[in-house]
Amino acid sequence: MALNLTVNKLSFKYDGTQVLKDVDMEVKLGEMLSIVGPNGSGKSTLLKCINRILKTQQNTVLIDGEDTSKLNLKALSRIMGYVPQSSTNTFPFTVFDIVLMGRKPYIHWSLSERDTEIVAEMLDYIGIGDLALRHFNELSGGEQQKVIIARALAQQPQFLLLDEPTSSLDIKHQLEILCILKSLAKTKHCSVIVAMHDLNLASRFSDRMLMLKKGCIFTVGTPDTVLTEENIESVYGIKTQVTNSILGSPQVTPLISEFNGIKPLKTPSKIETIDSRA
Ligand code: ADP
């Protein structure tokens, strides 16, 4: 059972453009760590580098001290599960079949009874057992997201990486998904690393938050140390008020746009039409 994931001086360039620079981080078993930062700050790229979808230098991502670049894809998939940003991908399969795909790293020649048992367990755990025989394409966005998470869990990963898993969901589905992730971490089934836009949800559910600015770690720590008005202004360039919620986690309220130097759009001047020119 792997306990620690360490990232050492991770840097990454797309076609010569530096996107991540010297990122150091550590994730311990049972922890829920959220990665926050403005659009383009490198959250998705960081997750893809950790998961080795994008290749980085040797010895940048270690699990219990072992270099993951030395692991083959199958071995890595048994340790790390990855849920990409929700896309418009469609799968002409049933929910059961899709979750079964998560067993691929374990299947040698044929399916075992244990593989199908694990799929059923994951569907129940996520609370979508009743959808098992439905077609993925006929499900709502929230249901589809749960299926993709169940597929990643069927890999039985020790580190689960998710890229904005709640961004297109309503508030109830957002809470359901984040409660599932929190409970996975709390029961030490796996550690959860999640890129998130919503600072308030991240604050409420994360043990620690890592805030990126232009590809570098700006700060990392518990939500109350990361989510300060000063840090948010430095990283996002807006003024906010941070207060403690009744649940104890800091909550961020952006101040109105005039205070943030965002000028309202000018009313467009009257559009000249052929008629008005005549
Ligand atoms: P975030 O997830 O924080 O929005 P990303 O990791 O998606 O940030 O992107 C970080 C930077 O890398 C951005 O400037 C983005 O335009 C660039 N980028 C992302 N993907 C690619 C790609 N496939 N090719 C070139 N540049 C990319």
Short mmCIF file of N, CA, C and O in Angstrom, two decimals, residues 41-157:
data_model
loop_
_atom_site.label_atom_id
_atom_site.label_comp_id
_atom_site.label_asym_id
_atom_site.label_seq_id
_atom_site.Cartn_x
_atom_site.Cartn_y
_atom_site.Cartn_z
N SER A 41 -3.27 28.76 -14.98
CA SER A 41 -2.16 28.76 -14.02
C SER A 41 -1.43 27.41 -13.99
O SER A 41 -0.37 27.30 -13.37
N GLY A 42 -2.00 26.39 -14.63
CA GLY A 42 -1.28 25.12 -14.75
C GLY A 42 -1.88 23.95 -13.97
O GLY A 42 -1.24 22.90 -13.85
N LYS A 43 -3.11 24.10 -13.49
CA LYS A 43 -3.72 23.04 -12.66
C LYS A 43 -3.84 21.71 -13.45
O LYS A 43 -3.41 20.66 -12.99
N SER A 44 -4.44 21.80 -14.64
CA SER A 44 -4.65 20.57 -15.44
C SER A 44 -3.31 19.98 -15.85
O SER A 44 -3.12 18.75 -15.81
N THR A 45 -2.39 20.84 -16.23
CA THR A 45 -1.07 20.35 -16.66
C THR A 45 -0.37 19.63 -15.50
O THR A 45 0.23 18.58 -15.69
N LEU A 46 -0.50 20.18 -14.29
CA LEU A 46 0.13 19.55 -13.13
C LEU A 46 -0.45 18.14 -12.90
O LEU A 46 0.28 17.18 -12.70
N LEU A 47 -1.79 18.02 -12.97
CA LEU A 47 -2.39 16.70 -12.79
C LEU A 47 -1.90 15.73 -13.86
O LEU A 47 -1.60 14.57 -13.58
N LYS A 48 -1.83 16.22 -15.11
CA LYS A 48 -1.39 15.33 -16.21
C LYS A 48 0.08 14.94 -16.06
O LYS A 48 0.46 13.84 -16.45
N CYS A 49 0.89 15.82 -15.50
CA CYS A 49 2.30 15.46 -15.27
C CYS A 49 2.40 14.43 -14.15
O CYS A 49 3.18 13.47 -14.23
N ILE A 50 1.61 14.61 -13.09
CA ILE A 50 1.66 13.66 -11.97
C ILE A 50 1.23 12.28 -12.47
O ILE A 50 1.81 11.25 -12.12
N ASN A 51 0.23 12.27 -13.33
CA ASN A 51 -0.31 11.01 -13.84
C ASN A 51 0.49 10.47 -15.04
O ASN A 51 0.15 9.45 -15.60
N ARG A 52 1.50 11.21 -15.43
CA ARG A 52 2.40 10.86 -16.54
C ARG A 52 1.71 10.78 -17.89
O ARG A 52 2.17 10.12 -18.81
N ILE A 53 0.56 11.45 -18.00
CA ILE A 53 -0.01 11.62 -19.35
C ILE A 53 0.95 12.53 -20.11
O ILE A 53 1.17 12.38 -21.30
N LEU A 54 1.51 13.48 -19.39
CA LEU A 54 2.57 14.33 -19.95
C LEU A 54 3.89 13.90 -19.31
O LEU A 54 3.94 13.65 -18.11
N LYS A 55 4.88 13.80 -20.13
CA LYS A 55 6.17 13.26 -19.64
C LYS A 55 7.04 14.38 -19.06
O LYS A 55 7.21 15.43 -19.67
N THR A 56 7.58 14.09 -17.89
CA THR A 56 8.53 15.03 -17.28
C THR A 56 9.84 14.27 -17.05
O THR A 56 9.92 13.07 -17.34
N GLN A 57 10.81 14.98 -16.51
CA GLN A 57 12.10 14.32 -16.28
C GLN A 57 11.99 13.25 -15.20
O GLN A 57 11.03 13.23 -14.44
N GLN A 58 13.01 12.41 -15.16
CA GLN A 58 13.03 11.35 -14.15
C GLN A 58 13.08 11.95 -12.75
O GLN A 58 13.55 13.08 -12.58
N ASN A 59 12.59 11.17 -11.80
CA ASN A 59 12.67 11.55 -10.39
C ASN A 59 11.88 12.79 -10.03
O ASN A 59 12.20 13.47 -9.06
N THR A 60 10.85 13.11 -10.83
CA THR A 60 10.03 14.27 -10.44
C THR A 60 8.78 13.82 -9.69
O THR A 60 8.28 14.55 -8.85
N VAL A 61 8.26 12.63 -10.02
CA VAL A 61 7.07 12.13 -9.32
C VAL A 61 7.43 10.79 -8.69
O VAL A 61 7.76 9.82 -9.39
N LEU A 62 7.40 10.77 -7.36
CA LEU A 62 7.82 9.56 -6.64
C LEU A 62 6.67 9.04 -5.78
O LEU A 62 5.93 9.83 -5.20
N ILE A 63 6.54 7.73 -5.74
CA ILE A 63 5.57 7.15 -4.81
C ILE A 63 6.35 6.31 -3.81
O ILE A 63 7.08 5.38 -4.21
N ASP A 64 6.23 6.66 -2.56
CA ASP A 64 7.05 6.06 -1.51
C ASP A 64 8.52 6.02 -1.93
O ASP A 64 9.20 4.99 -1.76
N GLY A 65 8.97 7.08 -2.52
CA GLY A 65 10.38 7.19 -2.89
C GLY A 65 10.73 6.56 -4.23
O GLY A 65 11.85 6.69 -4.71
N GLU A 66 9.77 5.87 -4.86
CA GLU A 66 10.07 5.19 -6.13
C GLU A 66 9.67 6.03 -7.32
O GLU A 66 8.54 6.56 -7.36
N ASP A 67 10.55 6.14 -8.28
CA ASP A 67 10.34 6.99 -9.45
C ASP A 67 9.24 6.39 -10.34
O ASP A 67 9.39 5.29 -10.87
N THR A 68 8.15 7.15 -10.53
CA THR A 68 7.02 6.58 -11.31
C THR A 68 7.35 6.50 -12.80
O THR A 68 6.65 5.79 -13.53
N SER A 69 8.39 7.21 -13.26
CA SER A 69 8.71 7.12 -14.69
C SER A 69 9.23 5.72 -15.04
O SER A 69 9.31 5.36 -16.21
N LYS A 70 9.56 4.94 -14.00
CA LYS A 70 10.07 3.59 -14.26
C LYS A 70 8.92 2.56 -14.30
O LYS A 70 9.12 1.41 -14.64
N LEU A 71 7.71 3.01 -13.96
CA LEU A 71 6.58 2.07 -13.94
C LEU A 71 5.94 2.02 -15.32
O LEU A 71 5.84 3.04 -16.00
N ASN A 72 5.47 0.83 -15.73
CA ASN A 72 4.73 0.80 -16.98
C ASN A 72 3.29 1.26 -16.72
O ASN A 72 2.87 1.43 -15.57
N LEU A 73 2.57 1.49 -17.82
CA LEU A 73 1.25 2.09 -17.72
C LEU A 73 0.30 1.27 -16.83
O LEU A 73 -0.45 1.82 -16.02
N LYS A 74 0.39 -0.05 -16.97
CA LYS A 74 -0.50 -0.92 -16.20
C LYS A 74 -0.22 -0.79 -14.71
O LYS A 74 -1.13 -0.64 -13.89
N ALA A 75 1.06 -0.79 -14.36
CA ALA A 75 1.44 -0.69 -12.94
C ALA A 75 1.02 0.67 -12.39
O ALA A 75 0.48 0.77 -11.27
N LEU A 76 1.22 1.73 -13.20
CA LEU A 76 0.86 3.07 -12.74
C LEU A 76 -0.66 3.18 -12.57
O LEU A 76 -1.14 3.81 -11.62
N SER A 77 -1.41 2.54 -13.46
CA SER A 77 -2.88 2.63 -13.39
C SER A 77 -3.45 1.92 -12.16
O SER A 77 -4.57 2.17 -11.77
N ARG A 78 -2.65 1.00 -11.60
CA ARG A 78 -3.13 0.36 -10.36
C ARG A 78 -2.89 1.26 -9.16
O ARG A 78 -3.44 1.04 -8.09
N ILE A 79 -2.06 2.27 -9.34
CA ILE A 79 -1.74 3.17 -8.22
C ILE A 79 -2.51 4.49 -8.35
O ILE A 79 -2.97 5.05 -7.36
N MET A 80 -2.65 4.96 -9.61
CA MET A 80 -3.28 6.28 -9.81
C MET A 80 -4.48 6.18 -10.73
O MET A 80 -4.39 5.60 -11.81
N GLY A 81 -5.56 6.80 -10.29
CA GLY A 81 -6.74 6.91 -11.15
C GLY A 81 -6.87 8.38 -11.55
O GLY A 81 -6.50 9.27 -10.78
N TYR A 82 -7.40 8.61 -12.75
CA TYR A 82 -7.47 10.00 -13.24
C TYR A 82 -8.85 10.24 -13.84
O TYR A 82 -9.32 9.46 -14.67
N VAL A 83 -9.50 11.29 -13.39
CA VAL A 83 -10.80 11.68 -13.94
C VAL A 83 -10.60 13.01 -14.67
O VAL A 83 -10.38 14.04 -14.03
N PRO A 84 -10.62 12.98 -16.02
CA PRO A 84 -10.36 14.22 -16.75
C PRO A 84 -11.52 15.20 -16.62
O PRO A 84 -12.59 14.84 -16.11
N GLN A 85 -11.32 16.41 -17.11
CA GLN A 85 -12.41 17.39 -17.11
C GLN A 85 -13.57 16.81 -17.88
O GLN A 85 -13.36 16.11 -18.86
N SER A 86 -14.78 17.11 -17.41
CA SER A 86 -15.94 16.52 -18.10
C SER A 86 -15.94 17.02 -19.54
O SER A 86 -15.64 18.17 -19.82
N SER A 87 -16.18 16.10 -20.44
CA SER A 87 -16.12 16.47 -21.84
C SER A 87 -17.43 16.04 -22.50
O SER A 87 -18.31 15.49 -21.86
N THR A 88 -17.50 16.31 -23.77
CA THR A 88 -18.72 15.93 -24.47
C THR A 88 -18.58 14.53 -25.06
O THR A 88 -19.36 14.13 -25.90
N ASN A 89 -17.55 13.80 -24.58
CA ASN A 89 -17.37 12.43 -25.08
C ASN A 89 -18.62 11.61 -24.84
O ASN A 89 -19.25 11.73 -23.78
N THR A 90 -18.95 10.79 -25.79
CA THR A 90 -20.08 9.88 -25.57
C THR A 90 -19.55 8.46 -25.65
O THR A 90 -18.59 8.18 -26.37
N PHE A 91 -20.16 7.61 -24.88
CA PHE A 91 -19.74 6.20 -24.88
C PHE A 91 -20.98 5.35 -25.16
O PHE A 91 -21.93 5.38 -24.38
N PRO A 92 -20.98 4.60 -26.26
CA PRO A 92 -22.17 3.80 -26.57
C PRO A 92 -22.19 2.49 -25.76
O PRO A 92 -22.30 1.41 -26.32
N PHE A 93 -21.99 2.62 -24.44
CA PHE A 93 -21.93 1.43 -23.58
C PHE A 93 -22.84 1.61 -22.38
O PHE A 93 -23.24 2.74 -22.07
N THR A 94 -23.08 0.51 -21.69
CA THR A 94 -23.84 0.63 -20.44
C THR A 94 -22.90 1.13 -19.35
O THR A 94 -21.67 1.05 -19.47
N VAL A 95 -23.52 1.59 -18.28
CA VAL A 95 -22.76 2.07 -17.13
C VAL A 95 -21.85 0.95 -16.60
O VAL A 95 -20.66 1.16 -16.31
N PHE A 96 -22.39 -0.26 -16.51
CA PHE A 96 -21.61 -1.38 -15.98
C PHE A 96 -20.35 -1.60 -16.83
O PHE A 96 -19.25 -1.76 -16.31
N ASP A 97 -20.53 -1.58 -18.15
CA ASP A 97 -19.39 -1.82 -19.05
C ASP A 97 -18.32 -0.74 -18.88
O ASP A 97 -17.12 -1.03 -18.91
N ILE A 98 -18.78 0.49 -18.72
CA ILE A 98 -17.80 1.57 -18.59
C ILE A 98 -17.00 1.43 -17.30
O ILE A 98 -15.78 1.58 -17.29
N VAL A 99 -17.69 1.10 -16.21
CA VAL A 99 -16.96 0.96 -14.94
C VAL A 99 -16.04 -0.26 -15.00
O VAL A 99 -14.92 -0.24 -14.46
N LEU A 100 -16.46 -1.28 -15.72
CA LEU A 100 -15.63 -2.48 -15.89
C LEU A 100 -14.30 -2.13 -16.59
O LEU A 100 -13.27 -2.77 -16.35
N MET A 101 -14.34 -1.11 -17.45
CA MET A 101 -13.09 -0.70 -18.13
C MET A 101 -12.02 -0.31 -17.12
O MET A 101 -10.83 -0.40 -17.39
N GLY A 102 -12.45 0.15 -15.94
CA GLY A 102 -11.50 0.50 -14.88
C GLY A 102 -10.71 -0.70 -14.39
O GLY A 102 -9.67 -0.54 -13.75
N ARG A 103 -11.18 -1.91 -14.68
CA ARG A 103 -10.47 -3.12 -14.22
C ARG A 103 -9.34 -3.52 -15.16
O ARG A 103 -8.63 -4.49 -14.90
N LYS A 104 -9.24 -2.81 -16.29
CA LYS A 104 -8.25 -3.18 -17.32
C LYS A 104 -6.84 -3.42 -16.77
O LYS A 104 -6.19 -4.39 -17.16
N PRO A 105 -6.35 -2.59 -15.84
CA PRO A 105 -4.98 -2.83 -15.36
C PRO A 105 -4.82 -4.16 -14.62
O PRO A 105 -3.69 -4.58 -14.35
N TYR A 106 -5.92 -4.82 -14.28
CA TYR A 106 -5.83 -6.06 -13.49
C TYR A 106 -6.15 -7.30 -14.33
O TYR A 106 -5.91 -8.42 -13.90
N ILE A 107 -6.75 -7.09 -15.51
CA ILE A 107 -7.23 -8.24 -16.29
C ILE A 107 -6.10 -8.79 -17.15
O ILE A 107 -5.43 -8.05 -17.86
N HIS A 108 -5.86 -10.11 -17.06
CA HIS A 108 -4.80 -10.71 -17.87
C HIS A 108 -5.40 -11.27 -19.15
O HIS A 108 -5.26 -10.71 -20.22
N TRP A 109 -6.12 -12.39 -19.06
CA TRP A 109 -6.71 -12.99 -20.26
C TRP A 109 -8.21 -12.80 -20.28
O TRP A 109 -8.79 -12.51 -21.30
N SER A 110 -8.81 -13.00 -19.11
CA SER A 110 -10.28 -12.88 -19.08
C SER A 110 -10.70 -12.27 -17.75
O SER A 110 -9.92 -12.21 -16.80
N LEU A 111 -11.95 -11.87 -17.72
CA LEU A 111 -12.50 -11.27 -16.50
C LEU A 111 -12.60 -12.31 -15.40
O LEU A 111 -12.91 -13.47 -15.66
N SER A 112 -12.37 -11.89 -14.17
CA SER A 112 -12.61 -12.81 -13.06
C SER A 112 -13.92 -12.39 -12.37
O SER A 112 -14.41 -11.28 -12.60
N GLU A 113 -14.41 -13.30 -11.55
CA GLU A 113 -15.63 -12.98 -10.80
C GLU A 113 -15.39 -11.75 -9.91
O GLU A 113 -16.24 -10.91 -9.72
N ARG A 114 -14.14 -11.67 -9.40
CA ARG A 114 -13.78 -10.56 -8.51
C ARG A 114 -13.88 -9.21 -9.25
O ARG A 114 -14.27 -8.21 -8.68
N ASP A 115 -13.54 -9.22 -10.55
CA ASP A 115 -13.63 -7.97 -11.32
C ASP A 115 -15.08 -7.47 -11.34
O ASP A 115 -15.35 -6.30 -11.11
N THR A 116 -16.01 -8.37 -11.62
CA THR A 116 -17.41 -7.93 -11.69
C THR A 116 -17.94 -7.56 -10.30
O THR A 116 -18.72 -6.63 -10.15
N GLU A 117 -17.45 -8.27 -9.28
CA GLU A 117 -17.85 -7.91 -7.90
C GLU A 117 -17.39 -6.50 -7.56
O GLU A 117 -18.15 -5.70 -6.99
N ILE A 118 -16.15 -6.19 -7.94
CA ILE A 118 -15.61 -4.85 -7.61
C ILE A 118 -16.41 -3.78 -8.34
O ILE A 118 -16.73 -2.73 -7.77
N VAL A 119 -16.78 -4.04 -9.59
CA VAL A 119 -17.58 -3.05 -10.34
C VAL A 119 -18.91 -2.82 -9.60
O VAL A 119 -19.32 -1.67 -9.38
N ALA A 120 -19.55 -3.90 -9.18
CA ALA A 120 -20.83 -3.76 -8.47
C ALA A 120 -20.63 -2.99 -7.16
O ALA A 120 -21.43 -2.11 -6.81
N GLU A 121 -19.53 -3.29 -6.46
CA GLU A 121 -19.25 -2.58 -5.19
C GLU A 121 -19.06 -1.09 -5.43
O GLU A 121 -19.57 -0.25 -4.68
N MET A 122 -18.34 -0.75 -6.50
CA MET A 122 -18.08 0.68 -6.78
C MET A 122 -19.36 1.41 -7.17
O MET A 122 -19.59 2.55 -6.76
N LEU A 123 -20.20 0.73 -7.95
CA LEU A 123 -21.47 1.36 -8.34
C LEU A 123 -22.30 1.64 -7.09
O LEU A 123 -22.90 2.71 -6.95
N ASP A 124 -22.32 0.67 -6.17
CA ASP A 124 -23.08 0.86 -4.94
C ASP A 124 -22.48 1.97 -4.09
O ASP A 124 -23.19 2.80 -3.53
N TYR A 125 -21.14 1.97 -4.00
CA TYR A 125 -20.46 2.96 -3.17
C TYR A 125 -20.79 4.37 -3.64
O TYR A 125 -21.05 5.28 -2.85
N ILE A 126 -20.81 4.55 -4.96
CA ILE A 126 -21.08 5.88 -5.52
C ILE A 126 -22.58 6.16 -5.53
O ILE A 126 -23.02 7.29 -5.76
N GLY A 127 -23.37 5.13 -5.29
CA GLY A 127 -24.83 5.32 -5.22
C GLY A 127 -25.50 5.31 -6.59
O GLY A 127 -26.52 5.97 -6.79
N ILE A 128 -24.91 4.56 -7.54
CA ILE A 128 -25.53 4.49 -8.87
C ILE A 128 -25.78 3.04 -9.31
O ILE A 128 -25.83 2.75 -10.51
N GLY A 129 -25.94 2.17 -8.32
CA GLY A 129 -26.21 0.76 -8.63
C GLY A 129 -27.42 0.59 -9.55
O GLY A 129 -27.44 -0.27 -10.44
N ASP A 130 -28.41 1.45 -9.34
CA ASP A 130 -29.64 1.33 -10.14
C ASP A 130 -29.44 1.77 -11.60
O ASP A 130 -30.31 1.53 -12.44
N LEU A 131 -28.30 2.38 -11.89
CA LEU A 131 -28.06 2.83 -13.27
C LEU A 131 -27.26 1.80 -14.08
O LEU A 131 -26.97 2.02 -15.26
N ALA A 132 -26.88 0.68 -13.43
CA ALA A 132 -25.90 -0.24 -14.03
C ALA A 132 -26.20 -0.60 -15.49
O ALA A 132 -25.29 -0.66 -16.31
N LEU A 133 -27.45 -0.80 -15.82
CA LEU A 133 -27.75 -1.27 -17.18
C LEU A 133 -28.21 -0.15 -18.11
O LEU A 133 -28.55 -0.41 -19.27
N ARG A 134 -28.18 1.07 -17.60
CA ARG A 134 -28.56 2.20 -18.46
C ARG A 134 -27.41 2.56 -19.41
O ARG A 134 -26.24 2.30 -19.13
N HIS A 135 -27.74 3.19 -20.53
CA HIS A 135 -26.69 3.63 -21.44
C HIS A 135 -26.12 4.95 -20.97
O HIS A 135 -26.87 5.87 -20.62
N PHE A 136 -24.81 5.03 -20.97
CA PHE A 136 -24.10 6.22 -20.49
C PHE A 136 -24.64 7.48 -21.17
O PHE A 136 -24.87 8.50 -20.53
N ASN A 137 -24.85 7.39 -22.48
CA ASN A 137 -25.25 8.58 -23.24
C ASN A 137 -26.62 9.12 -22.85
O ASN A 137 -26.97 10.23 -23.23
N GLU A 138 -27.39 8.31 -22.14
CA GLU A 138 -28.74 8.76 -21.77
C GLU A 138 -28.77 9.37 -20.37
O GLU A 138 -29.85 9.70 -19.87
N LEU A 139 -27.61 9.48 -19.73
CA LEU A 139 -27.59 9.97 -18.33
C LEU A 139 -27.40 11.48 -18.27
O LEU A 139 -26.88 12.09 -19.21
N SER A 140 -27.76 12.06 -17.13
CA SER A 140 -27.51 13.49 -16.92
C SER A 140 -26.02 13.71 -16.66
O SER A 140 -25.29 12.75 -16.36
N GLY A 141 -25.59 14.97 -16.73
CA GLY A 141 -24.17 15.30 -16.51
C GLY A 141 -23.68 14.81 -15.15
O GLY A 141 -22.58 14.28 -15.03
N GLY A 142 -24.51 14.98 -14.12
CA GLY A 142 -24.12 14.58 -12.76
C GLY A 142 -23.97 13.07 -12.67
O GLY A 142 -23.03 12.55 -12.05
N GLU A 143 -24.91 12.35 -13.30
CA GLU A 143 -24.84 10.88 -13.28
C GLU A 143 -23.61 10.40 -14.06
O GLU A 143 -22.90 9.49 -13.62
N GLN A 144 -23.35 11.04 -15.20
CA GLN A 144 -22.19 10.64 -16.00
C GLN A 144 -20.90 10.85 -15.22
O GLN A 144 -20.00 10.02 -15.24
N GLN A 145 -20.85 11.97 -14.49
CA GLN A 145 -19.63 12.24 -13.71
C GLN A 145 -19.42 11.15 -12.66
O GLN A 145 -18.30 10.71 -12.42
N LYS A 146 -20.52 10.71 -12.03
CA LYS A 146 -20.39 9.65 -11.02
C LYS A 146 -19.89 8.35 -11.67
O LYS A 146 -19.11 7.61 -11.06
N VAL A 147 -20.35 8.08 -12.89
CA VAL A 147 -19.91 6.85 -13.58
C VAL A 147 -18.40 6.91 -13.84
O VAL A 147 -17.67 5.95 -13.60
N ILE A 148 -17.93 8.08 -14.27
CA ILE A 148 -16.50 8.21 -14.59
C ILE A 148 -15.67 8.09 -13.31
O ILE A 148 -14.58 7.51 -13.30
N ILE A 149 -16.20 8.60 -12.20
CA ILE A 149 -15.48 8.44 -10.92
C ILE A 149 -15.49 6.97 -10.50
O ILE A 149 -14.48 6.43 -10.05
N ALA A 150 -16.64 6.29 -10.68
CA ALA A 150 -16.71 4.86 -10.33
C ALA A 150 -15.72 4.07 -11.17
O ALA A 150 -15.07 3.13 -10.67
N ARG A 151 -15.56 4.45 -12.44
CA ARG A 151 -14.59 3.75 -13.31
C ARG A 151 -13.17 3.93 -12.75
O ARG A 151 -12.40 2.97 -12.68
N ALA A 152 -12.85 5.15 -12.33
CA ALA A 152 -11.50 5.39 -11.77
C ALA A 152 -11.33 4.60 -10.48
O ALA A 152 -10.25 4.06 -10.21
N LEU A 153 -12.40 4.50 -9.68
CA LEU A 153 -12.29 3.76 -8.40
C LEU A 153 -12.16 2.25 -8.63
O LEU A 153 -11.55 1.56 -7.81
N ALA A 154 -12.73 1.77 -9.74
CA ALA A 154 -12.61 0.33 -10.04
C ALA A 154 -11.14 -0.04 -10.29
O ALA A 154 -10.77 -1.20 -10.17
N GLN A 155 -10.32 0.95 -10.59
CA GLN A 155 -8.87 0.71 -10.72
C GLN A 155 -8.25 0.46 -9.35
O GLN A 155 -7.07 0.14 -9.27
N GLN A 156 -9.01 0.68 -8.29
CA GLN A 156 -8.52 0.59 -6.91
C GLN A 156 -7.23 1.40 -6.72
O GLN A 156 -6.22 0.87 -6.25
N PRO A 157 -7.27 2.68 -7.11
CA PRO A 157 -6.05 3.48 -7.03
C PRO A 157 -5.78 3.92 -5.59
O PRO A 157 -6.69 4.00 -4.78
#
